[in-house]
Structures are given as C-alpha cells and as structure tokens.
Amino acid sequence: MKGIVFTEFLEFVAETFNEDLVDDMIEDCDFAHKGAYTAVGSYAHEELVKLGRSLSRRRDMSVAEIMCGFGRHLGHRFAALYPVFFDQQDDFFAFLDGVEHNIHGEVKKLYPDAELPSFRTVTMDGRRMVLEYRSSRHLQSLAEGLILGTGDMFGETITVAWQAGAMAGEPVVFSVERCA
C-alpha cells in the first residue's frame, strides 16, 4: 500500500484527535521503522489495520468506523492534492464510474507495482449506482468513506450501503444513492 495512505492516516488522527495519540498508536504497534512513513514508500496494508486497531482501543470506536471516517478525510485530501481528476467530471456518478480507468490507470503508470482495488459499475441511473469492489485487503469501510468524501467534494448528499459476498473471492457490492 502506498505511503500516502499512511501519512494521511496519521494526519487524520492528529487533526481529529491529537498529535500525542499518533505517537501512542505508533508505540503500541512497535513497528521497526517507528512510523516513519514516506508518501511514496510502500508498506504492508496490515500496518494500517494495526494502527486502526490501536486507535479503536484508545477511542472506543470500531475499526470500521475509523476507516470510514479516514476514507472520508482521504476523499477530501485526494480532491485537494489531485484536482485534475475531479475537474475532469462534473457528475459524481460519472466520476465513480471512471475511477478504474481514469485514476487507477494513472496510478499504475506511476507505480506499476501498486496493488489497487477494482471498482466495476454494475448499474447506474440518475439516482442510484451499484458498484462491485474487489480487493485482497478487504478495506471496504475505507472505500465507503472514500465514496462519501468524494460525494462531499461534488456537493452530493448520498447514502452508501455495502454487502460483502457470501463466499470467499466474491466482490463487495456497494449501493450509492443520491438523497432527494
């Protein structure tokens, strides 16, 4: 997983809670690198989960809540850091429909070794969109937050629900609906 996710996670924790909590979480996790993440480095996704579990214990929140909140933060940050992707679309659903080709395609050009989740549009109309999400990392709560944060950036009020596949290897199905 690219380091920008880790650097943004630590920034999210510092902004949402406090700087001292970041240090406490890193100490809890006892990483060999002592939490010295670089935005362009690559790290095991399990480290993000471990950091999330530490925060969960310290703030009495579920890891899913934390990852969703972080995903929403990350959606806002990506819009600020990479506005070209957001400026290419004026419709939220069209943006989501193009993530696989427009964004992930560009990321793969820069980082050929990047292991990205996949998003495939199943159905889409003016009010509702259904997406299939596949990832070996199983970070669907983070993906949910990214969708919500991206919706914010497009000025959309949306609801997001997801259902994990019943069998191993089946996709998670997201339902994204515009609120009236």
Coordinates of C-alpha atoms in Angstrom, one line a residue:
M1 CA 0.0 0.0 0.0
K2 CA 1.4 3.4 -0.9
G3 CA 2.8 5.5 1.9
I4 CA 0.5 8.5 1.2
V5 CA -2.4 6.5 2.7
F6 CA -0.3 6.1 5.9
T7 CA 0.9 9.7 6.1
E8 CA -2.7 10.9 5.6
F9 CA -4.0 8.4 8.2
L10 CA -1.6 9.8 10.8
E11 CA -2.5 13.4 9.8
F12 CA -6.2 12.4 10.1
V13 CA -5.6 11.1 13.6
A14 CA -3.7 14.2 14.6
E15 CA -6.4 16.5 13.3
T16 CA -9.3 14.6 14.5
F17 CA -8.0 13.7 17.9
N18 CA -4.5 14.9 18.8
E19 CA -0.8 14.6 18.0
D20 CA 0.0 12.7 21.2
L21 CA -2.4 9.9 20.1
V22 CA -0.4 9.4 16.9
D23 CA 2.7 8.8 19.0
D24 CA 0.8 6.4 21.3
M25 CA -0.5 4.4 18.4
I26 CA 2.9 4.0 16.8
E27 CA 4.3 3.0 20.1
D28 CA 1.5 0.4 20.5
C29 CA 2.3 -1.1 17.1
D30 CA 6.1 -1.3 17.7
F31 CA 7.0 -1.0 14.0
A32 CA 10.7 -1.4 13.2
H33 CA 10.5 1.8 11.2
K34 CA 8.9 3.7 14.2
G35 CA 6.1 5.1 12.0
A36 CA 8.5 6.9 9.7
Y37 CA 6.3 6.7 6.6
T38 CA 7.0 8.4 3.3
A39 CA 4.3 9.3 0.9
V40 CA 6.0 7.4 -2.0
G41 CA 7.1 4.4 0.0
S42 CA 5.2 1.1 0.0
Y43 CA 4.0 -0.6 3.2
A44 CA 2.0 -3.7 4.2
H45 CA -1.7 -2.9 4.5
E46 CA -1.7 -4.8 7.7
E47 CA 0.1 -1.9 9.3
L48 CA -2.8 0.4 8.6
V49 CA -5.2 -2.2 10.1
K50 CA -2.9 -2.4 13.2
L51 CA -2.9 1.4 13.6
G52 CA -6.7 1.3 13.2
R53 CA -7.0 -1.3 15.9
S54 CA -4.8 0.7 18.3
L55 CA -6.9 3.8 17.7
S56 CA -10.1 1.7 18.2
R57 CA -8.9 0.5 21.6
R58 CA -7.9 4.0 22.6
R59 CA -11.1 5.8 21.4
D60 CA -13.8 3.1 21.9
M61 CA -14.7 3.2 18.2
S62 CA -14.9 0.2 15.8
V63 CA -12.1 -0.2 13.2
A64 CA -14.9 0.1 10.6
E65 CA -16.0 3.5 11.9
I66 CA -12.4 4.7 12.0
M67 CA -11.6 3.5 8.5
C68 CA -14.8 5.0 7.1
G69 CA -14.0 8.4 8.8
F70 CA -10.5 8.2 7.5
G71 CA -11.8 7.3 4.0
R72 CA -14.0 10.4 4.0
H73 CA -11.0 12.5 5.1
L74 CA -8.9 10.9 2.3
G75 CA -11.5 11.7 -0.3
H76 CA -11.2 15.4 0.6
R77 CA -7.4 15.2 0.6
F78 CA -7.3 13.5 -2.8
A79 CA -9.5 16.2 -4.2
A80 CA -7.1 18.9 -2.8
L81 CA -4.0 17.0 -3.9
Y82 CA -5.1 15.8 -7.3
P83 CA -7.8 18.3 -8.5
V84 CA -7.2 17.3 -12.2
F85 CA -9.1 14.1 -11.6
F86 CA -12.0 15.8 -10.0
D87 CA -12.1 18.7 -12.5
Q88 CA -12.5 16.2 -15.4
Q89 CA -16.0 15.3 -14.3
D90 CA -19.0 17.4 -13.3
D91 CA -21.1 14.4 -12.3
F92 CA -20.4 12.4 -9.2
F93 CA -21.6 9.1 -10.6
A94 CA -19.6 9.6 -13.8
F95 CA -16.6 10.2 -11.6
L96 CA -17.1 7.0 -9.7
D97 CA -17.7 5.1 -12.9
G98 CA -14.3 6.3 -14.2
V99 CA -12.2 5.6 -11.1
E100 CA -10.9 2.3 -12.5
H101 CA -9.8 3.7 -15.9
N102 CA -9.1 7.4 -15.1
I103 CA -7.5 7.3 -11.7
H104 CA -6.2 3.7 -11.2
G105 CA -4.9 3.7 -14.7
E106 CA -2.8 6.8 -14.0
V107 CA -1.6 5.4 -10.6
K108 CA -0.5 2.2 -12.3
K109 CA 1.6 4.3 -14.8
L110 CA 3.4 5.9 -11.9
Y111 CA 3.6 2.9 -9.7
P112 CA 3.4 -0.3 -11.7
D113 CA 3.7 -2.4 -8.6
A114 CA 0.7 -0.8 -6.9
E115 CA -1.9 -3.2 -5.8
L116 CA -5.2 -1.3 -6.3
P117 CA -8.7 -2.4 -5.5
S118 CA -11.0 -2.7 -8.5
F119 CA -14.4 -1.0 -9.0
R120 CA -16.8 -2.1 -11.6
T121 CA -20.1 -0.4 -12.3
V122 CA -23.0 -2.9 -12.3
T123 CA -25.8 -0.4 -12.8
M124 CA -26.2 3.3 -12.8
D125 CA -29.1 5.7 -13.3
G126 CA -29.7 9.3 -12.2
R127 CA -30.4 8.3 -8.6
R128 CA -28.6 5.1 -7.7
M129 CA -25.4 3.4 -8.6
V130 CA -24.3 -0.2 -7.8
L131 CA -20.5 -1.0 -7.8
E132 CA -18.6 -4.1 -7.3
Y133 CA -15.4 -3.7 -5.2
R134 CA -12.7 -6.3 -5.2
S135 CA -9.6 -6.2 -3.0
S136 CA -7.4 -8.7 -1.3
R137 CA -7.1 -6.1 1.5
H138 CA -10.8 -6.1 2.5
L139 CA -10.8 -2.4 3.3
Q140 CA -14.4 -1.8 2.3
S141 CA -15.0 0.6 5.2
L142 CA -12.2 2.7 3.8
A143 CA -13.7 2.5 0.3
E144 CA -17.1 3.5 1.8
G145 CA -15.6 6.6 3.4
L146 CA -13.8 7.5 0.1
I147 CA -17.1 7.4 -1.7
L148 CA -18.7 9.6 0.9
G149 CA -15.8 12.1 0.9
T150 CA -15.9 12.2 -2.9
G151 CA -19.6 12.8 -2.8
D152 CA -18.9 15.7 -0.4
M153 CA -16.5 17.2 -3.0
F154 CA -19.2 17.0 -5.7
G155 CA -21.7 18.6 -3.3
E156 CA -23.8 15.5 -3.2
T157 CA -25.8 14.2 -0.2
I158 CA -25.6 10.4 -0.6
T159 CA -26.1 7.2 1.3
V160 CA -23.8 4.3 0.9
A161 CA -24.5 0.7 1.9
W162 CA -22.5 -2.4 1.1
Q163 CA -22.8 -6.1 1.3
A164 CA -19.9 -8.5 1.4
G165 CA -20.1 -11.5 -0.8
A166 CA -21.2 -14.7 0.8
M167 CA -18.3 -16.8 -0.5
A168 CA -14.6 -16.0 -0.4
G169 CA -13.5 -14.2 -3.5
E170 CA -16.9 -12.7 -4.2
P171 CA -17.0 -8.9 -4.5
V172 CA -18.4 -6.5 -2.0
V173 CA -21.4 -4.8 -3.6
F174 CA -21.8 -1.1 -2.9
S175 CA -25.1 0.7 -3.4
V176 CA -24.7 4.5 -3.6
E177 CA -27.9 6.6 -3.6
R178 CA -28.4 10.3 -4.1
C179 CA -30.7 11.7 -1.4
A180 CA -33.7 13.7 -2.5

